[in-house]
Amino acid sequence: MPKLQRASPKNARLAVRAASGAKPPMLDLALFLFVMALFALGLRRPFVWVLAYLYIDILAPQKIGWTLTPLFPISLIAFVLAFVGWAVTDTKSQIRFTLRQGIMVAFLGWCFLTLQWADFPVEAATKWEWVWRALVFAIFLPFTLVTRLRIELATLVVTLTAGAIIISASLKTVLGGGGYGNLYFFVNDNSNIYESSTLSTVAVGLIPIIWWFMHHGRVFPPDWRVKLFGWAFIFACLLTPVGTEARTGLVCIGVLALLLLRDVKRRLSFVAAGAAMVLMAAPFLPQSYYERMGLIAGHEEDQSASTRLAVWQWTYNYALENPMGGGFDSYRGNRFEYRLPQVEENANTTMVEYRDVVDEARAFHSSIFEVLGEQGWVGLFLWLWLHASGLWQMERIRRRWRGREGASWQAPLASALQMAQIIYLVGSLFQGIAYQPVILILIGLQCGLWAYLKRCDEAASGRASRRRAAQRSDPQRATSLSNASRSAPSSDA
């Protein structure tokens, strides 16, 4: 959830420089020109505006720059252009409004209703400003994904844009700039994807998608260069949780390893290789990383973990008293007391003293409790339904298209998107990212893939029906239809 940006000497210097009229630095100029180039390309190919919004929504170049990029509301411009381009140029005959889009519409409407009785109207309105846009674009995105190329391009832009942050974070980790709360990204903003635990979750969740591009991509055919970059990218994704020292990242890596066992052919070899990699990497990990990860088991001695348990208990009791939810940022009204042990070692004596800790206005630290506290039981039901139906749809695609003749990419992509969603759901148990734009975009990609493959199935069924009808009436015409269907573009197109 958004937090106030901390002031820093660097930001102060940049503000002074911008106010003095100095020439914009090269990074700011490059970002501005790149965004303007995307807007210009959209005049010829309006789908580029959809890609431009994905890029801006994830990377937030308007926060990275401080002279040119913040000068215009580039996110809003891209948002409007994406809708206008689709409305003017795209054919509407291929539109399929899926069940999950309907769930998102219902969830969006319910969030608006809870806004009316929010406990903290001003703060709730601030969060609503970005939540509604993320939900609306996730609902809209599948309408634009009418071909395999568009699905792949959108997935590629999401992956590479998040990868820019991930690769930068991993390089700083290698150079010794890691540590919990000390790994600096493109912006000094502890919100959205730039929050360390969120970035670690997204990084691990992208690994199955990167693997898909290394074997099935068409924009960049999977030659040795693509595979070399893919392996380096995966290494950067695994290094990000180390640099951020986010405990959620370690849990997500374990979940990914378990998920990969489902598809690998030689499971014992996979487990042995994974164990060998862990043993080789262990000596190079900093001591602070071991200390941070050790708190996973000893939550009683960790104030952060103790606070989470107290917040979750408060939220559950709050939802019992307010079943319709308290609106966005309702956590600001919490106040609770818990006992925290303090361990003191003196020579050979260890003393444990419990002290009472009073805390208030603590964030939910869990997407489930975030939705429960803000949207009540109705909102939680819609949110869980949205994700459960996505897991089911991707599993259905995986089973229906696996091994089908002429279909090589559909099942692996569905499996990759499903694994990314599972990793997100596990990571979301420990952080409030229920409305995270990157995850809502992932849901939009799943809806687009589901609708596209459903159209492919309907087209194949229609061709088969015409062949059967022609066979009964005119065998010679049936042969010509069969030959035409074989020469027609398949669902791989």
Tab-separated table of C-alpha atoms in Angstrom:
chain	number	residue	atom	x	y	z
A	1	MET	CA	0.000	0.000	0.000
A	2	PRO	CA	1.284	3.494	-0.729
A	3	LYS	CA	3.423	5.134	1.910
A	4	LEU	CA	4.832	8.597	2.226
A	5	GLN	CA	8.133	8.980	0.445
A	6	ARG	CA	10.992	9.554	2.820
A	7	ALA	CA	13.002	12.679	2.303
A	8	SER	CA	16.671	12.155	1.536
A	9	PRO	CA	19.674	14.345	0.716
A	10	LYS	CA	19.685	12.902	-2.782
A	11	ASN	CA	16.079	13.873	-3.411
A	12	ALA	CA	16.747	17.321	-1.978
A	13	ARG	CA	19.659	17.829	-4.358
A	14	LEU	CA	17.555	16.685	-7.298
A	15	ALA	CA	14.752	19.059	-6.358
A	16	VAL	CA	17.193	21.961	-6.159
A	17	ARG	CA	18.670	21.009	-9.486
A	18	ALA	CA	15.274	20.797	-11.133
A	19	ALA	CA	14.202	24.141	-9.654
A	20	SER	CA	17.382	25.825	-10.838
A	21	GLY	CA	16.573	25.110	-14.462
A	22	ALA	CA	19.524	22.798	-15.027
A	23	LYS	CA	19.501	20.552	-18.062
A	24	PRO	CA	17.777	17.208	-17.439
A	25	PRO	CA	20.172	14.303	-16.861
A	26	MET	CA	20.491	11.648	-19.532
A	27	LEU	CA	18.405	9.046	-17.672
A	28	ASP	CA	15.441	11.392	-17.355
A	29	LEU	CA	15.751	12.442	-20.992
A	30	ALA	CA	16.007	8.819	-22.165
A	31	LEU	CA	12.899	7.812	-20.210
A	32	PHE	CA	10.924	10.752	-21.557
A	33	LEU	CA	11.946	10.117	-25.172
A	34	PHE	CA	11.192	6.412	-24.859
A	35	VAL	CA	7.667	7.074	-23.567
A	36	MET	CA	7.090	9.647	-26.304
A	37	ALA	CA	8.323	7.116	-28.889
A	38	LEU	CA	5.774	4.575	-27.617
A	39	PHE	CA	3.008	7.158	-27.907
A	40	ALA	CA	4.127	7.965	-31.468
A	41	LEU	CA	4.297	4.292	-32.492
A	42	GLY	CA	0.754	3.882	-31.236
A	43	LEU	CA	-0.470	6.183	-33.996
A	44	ARG	CA	0.397	3.415	-36.454
A	45	ARG	CA	-0.236	0.408	-34.193
A	46	PRO	CA	-2.719	1.397	-31.445
A	47	PHE	CA	-2.005	-1.807	-29.490
A	48	VAL	CA	1.348	-0.228	-28.633
A	49	TRP	CA	-0.584	2.141	-26.342
A	50	VAL	CA	-1.706	-0.880	-24.322
A	51	LEU	CA	1.916	-1.961	-24.019
A	52	ALA	CA	2.912	1.592	-23.103
A	53	TYR	CA	0.474	1.619	-20.193
A	54	LEU	CA	1.790	-1.742	-18.953
A	55	TYR	CA	5.316	-0.355	-19.039
A	56	ILE	CA	4.413	2.896	-17.267
A	57	ASP	CA	2.176	1.224	-14.674
A	58	ILE	CA	4.895	-1.208	-13.574
A	59	LEU	CA	8.097	0.842	-13.865
A	60	ALA	CA	6.605	4.260	-12.951
A	61	PRO	CA	9.118	6.326	-14.994
A	62	GLN	CA	7.378	9.492	-13.781
A	63	LYS	CA	8.813	8.708	-10.333
A	64	ILE	CA	12.286	7.921	-11.651
A	65	GLY	CA	12.667	11.188	-13.530
A	66	TRP	CA	12.359	14.566	-11.871
A	67	THR	CA	12.210	17.109	-14.712
A	68	LEU	CA	10.625	15.891	-17.942
A	69	THR	CA	8.737	12.674	-17.126
A	70	PRO	CA	6.786	14.160	-14.188
A	71	LEU	CA	5.865	17.143	-16.373
A	72	PHE	CA	2.917	15.295	-17.955
A	73	PRO	CA	0.458	12.749	-16.517
A	74	ILE	CA	1.907	10.036	-18.733
A	75	SER	CA	0.142	7.204	-16.898
A	76	LEU	CA	-3.275	8.786	-17.414
A	77	ILE	CA	-2.437	9.624	-21.045
A	78	ALA	CA	-1.446	6.011	-21.769
A	79	PHE	CA	-4.554	4.754	-19.949
A	80	VAL	CA	-6.863	6.889	-22.113
A	81	LEU	CA	-4.976	6.178	-25.359
A	82	ALA	CA	-5.186	2.412	-24.779
A	83	PHE	CA	-8.983	2.575	-24.521
A	84	VAL	CA	-9.351	5.005	-27.437
A	85	GLY	CA	-7.076	2.961	-29.696
A	86	TRP	CA	-9.021	-0.216	-28.990
A	87	ALA	CA	-12.421	1.470	-29.416
A	88	VAL	CA	-11.493	3.030	-32.759
A	89	THR	CA	-9.416	0.365	-34.506
A	90	ASP	CA	-10.001	-3.101	-33.016
A	91	THR	CA	-12.740	-5.384	-34.278
A	92	LYS	CA	-15.345	-6.152	-31.651
A	93	SER	CA	-16.536	-9.451	-33.128
A	94	GLN	CA	-13.908	-11.431	-31.188
A	95	ILE	CA	-14.787	-9.999	-27.778
A	96	ARG	CA	-15.503	-12.573	-25.084
A	97	PHE	CA	-16.555	-11.288	-21.668
A	98	THR	CA	-15.313	-13.987	-19.322
A	99	LEU	CA	-16.597	-14.988	-15.914
A	100	ARG	CA	-13.499	-13.674	-14.178
A	101	GLN	CA	-13.943	-10.264	-15.775
A	102	GLY	CA	-17.444	-10.279	-14.342
A	103	ILE	CA	-16.036	-11.110	-10.904
A	104	MET	CA	-13.627	-8.182	-11.200
A	105	VAL	CA	-16.497	-5.880	-12.179
A	106	ALA	CA	-18.418	-7.031	-9.093
A	107	PHE	CA	-15.329	-6.587	-6.901
A	108	LEU	CA	-14.761	-3.103	-8.332
A	109	GLY	CA	-18.357	-2.146	-7.619
A	110	TRP	CA	-18.159	-3.501	-4.075
A	111	CYS	CA	-14.934	-1.555	-3.417
A	112	PHE	CA	-16.751	1.595	-4.522
A	113	LEU	CA	-19.621	0.844	-2.155
A	114	THR	CA	-17.333	0.319	0.841
A	115	LEU	CA	-15.743	3.647	-0.019
A	116	GLN	CA	-19.022	5.310	0.957
A	117	TRP	CA	-18.819	4.179	4.598
A	118	ALA	CA	-15.033	4.079	4.971
A	119	ASP	CA	-13.684	4.622	8.468
A	120	PHE	CA	-11.054	6.985	7.069
A	121	PRO	CA	-12.587	8.714	4.013
A	122	VAL	CA	-9.571	10.798	3.014
A	123	GLU	CA	-7.082	7.922	3.126
A	124	ALA	CA	-9.592	5.579	1.478
A	125	ALA	CA	-10.114	8.011	-1.398
A	126	THR	CA	-6.339	8.208	-1.918
A	127	LYS	CA	-6.040	4.429	-2.248
A	128	TRP	CA	-9.143	4.231	-4.443
A	129	GLU	CA	-7.474	6.558	-6.970
A	130	TRP	CA	-5.040	3.829	-8.054
A	131	VAL	CA	-7.038	0.707	-7.182
A	132	TRP	CA	-9.936	1.487	-9.532
A	133	ARG	CA	-7.559	2.156	-12.423
A	134	ALA	CA	-5.687	-1.110	-11.862
A	135	LEU	CA	-8.957	-3.087	-11.737
A	136	VAL	CA	-10.483	-1.358	-14.772
A	137	PHE	CA	-7.388	-1.993	-16.880
A	138	ALA	CA	-7.276	-5.650	-15.800
A	139	ILE	CA	-10.915	-5.972	-16.923
A	140	PHE	CA	-10.151	-4.227	-20.216
A	141	LEU	CA	-6.846	-5.959	-21.096
A	142	PRO	CA	-8.338	-9.303	-22.300
A	143	PHE	CA	-10.412	-7.470	-24.933
A	144	THR	CA	-7.177	-6.452	-26.669
A	145	LEU	CA	-5.473	-9.886	-26.534
A	146	VAL	CA	-7.100	-11.368	-29.636
A	147	THR	CA	-4.024	-13.077	-31.140
A	148	ARG	CA	-1.101	-15.102	-29.884
A	149	LEU	CA	1.264	-12.283	-30.861
A	150	ARG	CA	-0.590	-9.795	-28.677
A	151	ILE	CA	-0.684	-12.196	-25.744
A	152	GLU	CA	3.043	-12.781	-26.065
A	153	LEU	CA	3.862	-9.081	-26.479
A	154	ALA	CA	1.886	-8.095	-23.394
A	155	THR	CA	3.493	-10.882	-21.337
A	156	LEU	CA	6.926	-9.926	-22.652
A	157	VAL	CA	6.521	-6.240	-21.756
A	158	VAL	CA	5.374	-7.130	-18.231
A	159	THR	CA	8.311	-9.511	-17.786
A	160	LEU	CA	11.006	-7.208	-19.148
A	161	THR	CA	9.683	-4.115	-17.367
A	162	ALA	CA	9.686	-5.865	-14.013
A	163	GLY	CA	13.014	-7.360	-15.062
A	164	ALA	CA	14.577	-3.906	-15.320
A	165	ILE	CA	13.989	-3.446	-11.580
A	166	ILE	CA	14.943	-7.034	-10.749
A	167	ILE	CA	18.203	-6.996	-12.715
A	168	SER	CA	19.178	-3.657	-11.197
A	169	ALA	CA	18.487	-4.989	-7.698
A	170	SER	CA	20.514	-8.147	-8.339
A	171	LEU	CA	23.484	-6.178	-9.677
A	172	LYS	CA	23.482	-4.000	-6.559
A	173	THR	CA	23.312	-7.167	-4.456
A	174	VAL	CA	26.363	-8.628	-6.206
A	175	LEU	CA	28.245	-5.373	-5.690
A	176	GLY	CA	27.517	-5.497	-1.964
A	177	GLY	CA	24.559	-3.123	-1.762
A	178	GLY	CA	22.019	-5.559	-0.359
A	179	GLY	CA	20.423	-5.886	3.032
A	180	TYR	CA	16.975	-5.616	4.539
A	181	GLY	CA	15.746	-2.057	3.993
A	182	ASN	CA	19.100	-1.067	2.438
A	183	LEU	CA	18.713	-2.229	-1.170
A	184	TYR	CA	17.877	0.871	-3.208
A	185	PHE	CA	15.919	0.675	-6.432
A	186	PHE	CA	15.206	3.202	-9.171
A	187	VAL	CA	13.078	5.260	-6.783
A	188	ASN	CA	13.039	5.864	-3.044
A	189	ASP	CA	9.418	4.738	-2.765
A	190	ASN	CA	8.411	1.807	-0.604
A	191	SER	CA	5.188	1.049	-2.486
A	192	ASN	CA	3.807	-1.201	-5.229
A	193	ILE	CA	6.497	-3.321	-6.895
A	194	TYR	CA	9.284	-1.273	-5.287
A	195	GLU	CA	8.495	-2.717	-1.850
A	196	SER	CA	11.140	-5.359	-1.105
A	197	SER	CA	8.824	-8.286	-0.270
A	198	THR	CA	6.575	-7.502	-3.232
A	199	LEU	CA	9.539	-7.348	-5.604
A	200	SER	CA	10.856	-10.671	-4.270
A	201	THR	CA	7.453	-12.309	-4.806
A	202	VAL	CA	7.147	-10.923	-8.341
A	203	ALA	CA	10.725	-11.929	-9.178
A	204	VAL	CA	10.224	-15.563	-8.179
A	205	GLY	CA	6.806	-15.666	-9.859
A	206	LEU	CA	8.317	-14.527	-13.179
A	207	ILE	CA	10.735	-17.466	-13.391
A	208	PRO	CA	8.216	-19.910	-15.003
A	209	ILE	CA	7.250	-17.209	-17.526
A	210	ILE	CA	10.909	-16.554	-18.382
A	211	TRP	CA	11.331	-20.290	-18.884
A	212	TRP	CA	8.379	-20.262	-21.303
A	213	PHE	CA	9.981	-17.503	-23.385
A	214	MET	CA	13.224	-19.483	-23.489
A	215	HIS	CA	11.417	-22.377	-25.204
A	216	HIS	CA	8.282	-21.057	-26.936
A	217	GLY	CA	8.756	-17.348	-27.652
A	218	ARG	CA	8.280	-15.997	-31.147
A	219	VAL	CA	9.064	-12.319	-30.717
A	220	PHE	CA	12.582	-13.390	-29.775
A	221	PRO	CA	13.040	-16.924	-31.154
A	222	PRO	CA	14.691	-19.144	-28.531
A	223	ASP	CA	18.245	-19.342	-29.856
A	224	TRP	CA	21.390	-19.481	-27.713
A	225	ARG	CA	21.327	-15.726	-27.041
A	226	VAL	CA	17.771	-15.791	-25.719
A	227	LYS	CA	18.527	-18.803	-23.546
A	228	LEU	CA	21.718	-17.231	-22.195
A	229	PHE	CA	19.831	-14.064	-21.261
A	230	GLY	CA	17.006	-16.174	-19.819
A	231	TRP	CA	19.339	-18.072	-17.506
A	232	ALA	CA	20.959	-14.809	-16.381
A	233	PHE	CA	17.486	-13.343	-15.813
A	234	ILE	CA	16.444	-16.344	-13.714
A	235	PHE	CA	19.625	-16.020	-11.650
A	236	ALA	CA	18.777	-12.342	-11.065
A	237	CYS	CA	15.275	-13.327	-9.945
A	238	LEU	CA	16.709	-15.801	-7.426
A	239	LEU	CA	19.240	-13.232	-6.244
A	240	THR	CA	16.613	-10.560	-5.565
A	241	PRO	CA	15.232	-12.224	-2.387
A	242	VAL	CA	18.819	-12.496	-1.162
A	243	GLY	CA	19.479	-8.805	-1.755
A	244	THR	CA	16.237	-7.668	-0.163
A	245	GLU	CA	16.524	-10.261	2.635
A	246	ALA	CA	12.762	-10.658	2.408
A	247	ARG	CA	11.623	-13.807	4.193
A	248	THR	CA	8.657	-14.025	1.833
A	249	GLY	CA	11.087	-14.494	-1.058
A	250	LEU	CA	12.616	-17.591	0.526
A	251	VAL	CA	9.157	-19.096	1.039
A	252	CYS	CA	8.260	-18.348	-2.596
A	253	ILE	CA	11.432	-20.047	-3.841
A	254	GLY	CA	10.480	-23.171	-1.872
A	255	VAL	CA	6.972	-23.095	-3.373
A	256	LEU	CA	8.417	-22.735	-6.883
A	257	ALA	CA	10.663	-25.764	-6.336
A	258	LEU	CA	7.651	-27.850	-5.305
A	259	LEU	CA	5.617	-26.671	-8.315
A	260	LEU	CA	8.397	-27.524	-10.741
A	261	LEU	CA	8.359	-31.128	-9.537
A	262	ARG	CA	4.994	-31.494	-11.265
A	263	ASP	CA	6.438	-31.011	-14.756
A	264	VAL	CA	10.041	-32.252	-14.595
A	265	LYS	CA	10.670	-35.720	-15.987
A	266	ARG	CA	13.579	-36.684	-13.728
A	267	ARG	CA	12.476	-35.585	-10.298
A	268	LEU	CA	15.316	-37.163	-8.341
A	269	SER	CA	17.883	-35.459	-10.576
A	270	PHE	CA	16.029	-32.157	-10.159
A	271	VAL	CA	16.020	-32.449	-6.362
A	272	ALA	CA	19.713	-33.393	-6.322
A	273	ALA	CA	20.622	-30.466	-8.584
A	274	GLY	CA	18.621	-28.071	-6.414
A	275	ALA	CA	20.291	-29.305	-3.237
A	276	ALA	CA	23.723	-28.954	-4.868
A	277	MET	CA	22.959	-25.351	-5.889
A	278	VAL	CA	21.885	-24.494	-2.332
A	279	LEU	CA	25.060	-26.002	-0.868
A	280	MET	CA	27.267	-24.127	-3.356
A	281	ALA	CA	25.489	-20.815	-2.735
A	282	ALA	CA	25.379	-21.086	1.072
A	283	PRO	CA	29.001	-19.963	1.749
A	284	PHE	CA	28.488	-16.773	-0.291
A	285	LEU	CA	25.372	-15.585	1.558
A	286	PRO	CA	25.918	-12.803	4.114
A	287	GLN	CA	25.472	-13.476	7.826
A	288	SER	CA	22.658	-10.915	7.969
A	289	TYR	CA	20.690	-13.073	5.526
A	290	TYR	CA	20.914	-16.121	7.819
A	291	GLU	CA	19.875	-14.046	10.804
A	292	ARG	CA	16.912	-12.624	8.915
A	293	MET	CA	15.756	-16.030	7.638
A	294	GLY	CA	16.160	-17.554	11.093
A	295	LEU	CA	13.282	-15.403	12.309
A	296	ILE	CA	10.839	-17.448	10.187
A	297	ALA	CA	10.862	-20.236	12.759
A	298	GLY	CA	11.276	-18.085	15.866
A	299	HIS	CA	8.357	-15.732	15.366
A	300	GLU	CA	7.851	-15.265	19.105
A	301	GLU	CA	11.123	-13.362	19.296
A	302	ASP	CA	10.452	-11.232	16.222
A	303	GLN	CA	8.454	-8.071	16.789
A	304	SER	CA	7.420	-7.912	13.138
A	305	ALA	CA	5.967	-11.441	13.190
A	306	SER	CA	4.322	-10.869	16.575
A	307	THR	CA	2.716	-7.711	15.219
A	308	ARG	CA	1.316	-9.607	12.238
A	309	LEU	CA	-0.379	-12.168	14.446
A	310	ALA	CA	-1.868	-9.418	16.597
A	311	VAL	CA	-3.083	-7.485	13.524
A	312	TRP	CA	-4.683	-10.594	12.039
A	313	GLN	CA	-6.525	-11.302	15.282
A	314	TRP	CA	-7.723	-7.695	15.442
A	315	THR	CA	-8.880	-7.796	11.802
A	316	TYR	CA	-10.873	-10.975	12.316
A	317	ASN	CA	-12.639	-9.497	15.337
A	318	TYR	CA	-13.194	-6.266	13.419
A	319	ALA	CA	-14.801	-8.178	10.519
A	320	LEU	CA	-17.154	-9.927	12.940
A	321	GLU	CA	-18.332	-6.532	14.162
A	322	ASN	CA	-18.240	-4.914	10.687
A	323	PRO	CA	-19.115	-7.681	8.189
A	324	MET	CA	-19.448	-5.172	5.318
A	325	GLY	CA	-15.875	-3.953	5.782
A	326	GLY	CA	-14.441	-0.641	6.857
A	327	GLY	CA	-13.239	0.672	3.506
A	328	PHE	CA	-9.682	1.160	2.301
A	329	ASP	CA	-7.018	1.683	4.984
A	330	SER	CA	-9.346	0.613	7.788
A	331	TYR	CA	-6.255	-0.747	9.570
A	332	ARG	CA	-5.571	2.805	10.745
A	333	GLY	CA	-8.126	2.253	13.487
A	334	ASN	CA	-6.440	-0.754	15.082
A	335	ARG	CA	-4.821	-0.707	18.499
A	336	PHE	CA	-3.639	-3.773	20.376
A	337	GLU	CA	-1.253	-5.010	23.035
A	338	TYR	CA	0.911	-8.110	22.992
A	339	ARG	CA	3.783	-9.602	24.965
A	340	LEU	CA	7.227	-9.796	23.376
A	341	PRO	CA	10.078	-11.796	24.914
A	342	GLN	CA	13.451	-10.100	25.332
A	343	VAL	CA	16.433	-12.453	25.558
A	344	GLU	CA	19.488	-11.293	27.528
A	345	GLU	CA	22.683	-13.330	27.741
A	346	ASN	CA	25.133	-12.796	30.587
A	347	ALA	CA	28.097	-15.180	30.592
A	348	ASN	CA	26.529	-18.646	30.772
A	349	THR	CA	23.147	-17.361	31.861
A	350	THR	CA	20.272	-16.622	29.506
A	351	MET	CA	17.387	-14.594	30.815
A	352	VAL	CA	14.038	-14.141	29.073
A	353	GLU	CA	11.965	-11.178	30.106
A	354	TYR	CA	8.527	-10.458	28.661
A	355	ARG	CA	7.458	-6.890	28.102
A	356	ASP	CA	4.123	-5.492	27.011
A	357	VAL	CA	4.086	-3.761	23.635
A	358	VAL	CA	1.279	-1.429	22.577
A	359	ASP	CA	0.906	-0.813	18.870
A	360	GLU	CA	-1.620	0.946	16.670
A	361	ALA	CA	-2.367	1.776	13.026
A	362	ARG	CA	-0.389	-1.255	11.835
A	363	ALA	CA	-0.868	-2.470	8.266
A	364	PHE	CA	-2.645	-5.780	7.629
A	365	HIS	CA	0.504	-7.661	6.496
A	366	SER	CA	-1.667	-10.139	4.588
A	367	SER	CA	-3.778	-9.794	1.463
A	368	ILE	CA	-6.502	-12.017	2.893
A	369	PHE	CA	-6.848	-9.890	6.017
A	370	GLU	CA	-6.415	-6.741	3.944
A	371	VAL	CA	-9.476	-7.605	1.859
A	372	LEU	CA	-11.383	-8.869	4.902
A	373	GLY	CA	-10.770	-5.712	6.899
A	374	GLU	CA	-11.421	-3.334	4.005
A	375	GLN	CA	-14.118	-5.108	1.968
A	376	GLY	CA	-15.671	-7.424	4.545
A	377	TRP	CA	-16.815	-10.973	3.936
A	378	VAL	CA	-18.433	-10.171	0.574
A	379	GLY	CA	-15.220	-8.662	-0.776
A	380	LEU	CA	-13.139	-11.554	0.532
A	381	PHE	CA	-15.465	-14.058	-1.164
A	382	LEU	CA	-15.157	-12.236	-4.513
A	383	TRP	CA	-11.366	-11.974	-4.197
A	384	LEU	CA	-10.953	-15.668	-3.359
A	385	TRP	CA	-13.375	-16.639	-6.142
A	386	LEU	CA	-11.378	-14.572	-8.634
A	387	HIS	CA	-8.138	-16.380	-7.835
A	388	ALA	CA	-9.606	-19.866	-7.388
A	389	SER	CA	-11.313	-19.663	-10.797
A	390	GLY	CA	-8.003	-18.573	-12.344
A	391	LEU	CA	-6.182	-21.604	-10.967
A	392	TRP	CA	-8.974	-23.833	-12.288
A	393	GLN	CA	-8.991	-22.224	-15.749
A	394	MET	CA	-5.232	-22.498	-16.190
A	395	GLU	CA	-5.309	-26.132	-15.064
A	396	ARG	CA	-8.086	-26.852	-17.541
A	397	ILE	CA	-6.098	-25.285	-20.391
A	398	ARG	CA	-3.018	-27.187	-19.326
A	399	ARG	CA	-4.831	-30.521	-19.490
A	400	ARG	CA	-6.866	-29.841	-22.624
A	401	TRP	CA	-3.995	-28.564	-24.767
A	402	ARG	CA	-1.172	-30.750	-23.474
A	403	GLY	CA	-0.094	-33.167	-26.195
A	404	ARG	CA	-2.599	-31.820	-28.740
A	405	GLU	CA	-1.325	-31.994	-32.304
A	406	GLY	CA	-0.057	-28.643	-33.554
A	407	ALA	CA	-0.293	-27.077	-30.091
A	408	SER	CA	3.077	-26.586	-28.418
A	409	TRP	CA	2.851	-23.319	-26.493
A	410	GLN	CA	-0.632	-23.162	-24.982
A	411	ALA	CA	-0.322	-25.664	-22.125
A	412	PRO	CA	3.172	-24.471	-21.042
A	413	LEU	CA	1.998	-20.839	-20.957
A	414	ALA	CA	-1.065	-21.733	-18.899
A	415	SER	CA	1.181	-23.696	-16.526
A	416	ALA	CA	3.597	-20.750	-16.217
A	417	LEU	CA	0.793	-18.281	-15.485
A	418	GLN	CA	-0.715	-20.699	-12.977
A	419	MET	CA	2.595	-21.133	-11.134
A	420	ALA	CA	3.113	-17.362	-11.068
A	421	GLN	CA	-0.334	-16.963	-9.518
A	422	ILE	CA	0.269	-19.650	-6.891
A	423	ILE	CA	3.555	-18.009	-5.907
A	424	TYR	CA	1.753	-14.674	-5.623
A	425	LEU	CA	-0.988	-16.193	-3.458
A	426	VAL	CA	1.583	-17.716	-1.106
A	427	GLY	CA	3.506	-14.451	-0.930
A	428	SER	CA	0.293	-12.499	-0.387
A	429	LEU	CA	-0.319	-14.404	2.844
A	430	PHE	CA	2.388	-12.277	4.457
A	431	GLN	CA	1.960	-8.891	2.767
A	432	GLY	CA	-0.891	-6.602	1.795
A	433	ILE	CA	-0.769	-6.787	-2.012
A	434	ALA	CA	-4.371	-7.716	-2.785
A	435	TYR	CA	-4.707	-4.902	-5.345
A	436	GLN	CA	-1.128	-4.989	-6.666
A	437	PRO	CA	-1.257	-3.810	-10.341
A	438	VAL	CA	1.279	-6.401	-11.534
A	439	ILE	CA	-0.891	-9.224	-10.184
A	440	LEU	CA	-4.065	-7.765	-11.664
A	441	ILE	CA	-2.269	-7.574	-15.011
A	442	LEU	CA	-1.376	-11.258	-14.591
A	443	ILE	CA	-5.089	-11.993	-14.111
A	444	GLY	CA	-5.837	-10.010	-17.271
A	445	LEU	CA	-3.311	-12.120	-19.197
A	446	GLN	CA	-4.959	-15.299	-17.917
A	447	CYS	CA	-8.397	-14.054	-19.001
A	448	GLY	CA	-7.026	-13.129	-22.418
A	449	LEU	CA	-5.435	-16.554	-22.907
A	450	TRP	CA	-8.634	-18.309	-21.783
A	451	ALA	CA	-10.831	-16.290	-24.185
A	452	TYR	CA	-8.409	-16.698	-27.110
A	453	LEU	CA	-8.129	-20.473	-26.763
A	454	LYS	CA	-11.895	-20.741	-26.365
A	455	ARG	CA	-12.281	-18.969	-29.713
A	456	CYS	CA	-9.776	-21.415	-31.214
A	457	ASP	CA	-11.801	-24.358	-29.882
A	458	GLU	CA	-15.028	-22.879	-31.256
A	459	ALA	CA	-13.422	-22.311	-34.670
A	460	ALA	CA	-12.093	-25.886	-34.732
A	461	SER	CA	-15.517	-27.247	-33.742
A	462	GLY	CA	-17.151	-25.188	-36.507
A	463	ARG	CA	-14.758	-26.525	-39.134
A	464	ALA	CA	-15.349	-30.100	-37.959
A	465	SER	CA	-19.138	-29.628	-38.127
A	466	ARG	CA	-18.919	-28.262	-41.662
A	467	ARG	CA	-16.778	-31.193	-42.738
A	468	ARG	CA	-19.230	-33.706	-41.295
A	469	ALA	CA	-22.160	-31.964	-42.970
A	470	ALA	CA	-20.328	-31.827	-46.280
A	471	GLN	CA	-19.359	-35.493	-46.000
A	472	ARG	CA	-22.989	-36.467	-45.800
A	473	SER	CA	-24.056	-34.306	-48.751
A	474	ASP	CA	-21.008	-34.116	-51.017
A	475	PRO	CA	-17.927	-36.298	-50.304
A	476	GLN	CA	-15.800	-34.437	-52.882
A	477	ARG	CA	-16.536	-31.068	-51.250
A	478	ALA	CA	-15.736	-32.560	-47.845
A	479	THR	CA	-12.264	-33.485	-49.074
A	480	SER	CA	-11.634	-29.931	-50.252
A	481	LEU	CA	-12.811	-28.536	-46.888
A	482	SER	CA	-10.498	-30.913	-45.061
A	483	ASN	CA	-7.534	-29.803	-47.167
A	484	ALA	CA	-8.440	-26.155	-46.572
A	485	SER	CA	-8.645	-26.650	-42.817
A	486	ARG	CA	-5.205	-28.209	-42.759
A	487	SER	CA	-3.742	-25.271	-44.678
A	488	ALA	CA	-5.564	-22.664	-42.526
A	489	PRO	CA	-3.709	-20.961	-39.661
A	490	SER	CA	-3.826	-23.031	-36.514
A	491	SER	CA	-4.169	-21.841	-32.943
A	492	ASP	CA	-0.370	-21.486	-32.908
A	493	ALA	CA	-0.726	-18.366	-35.098
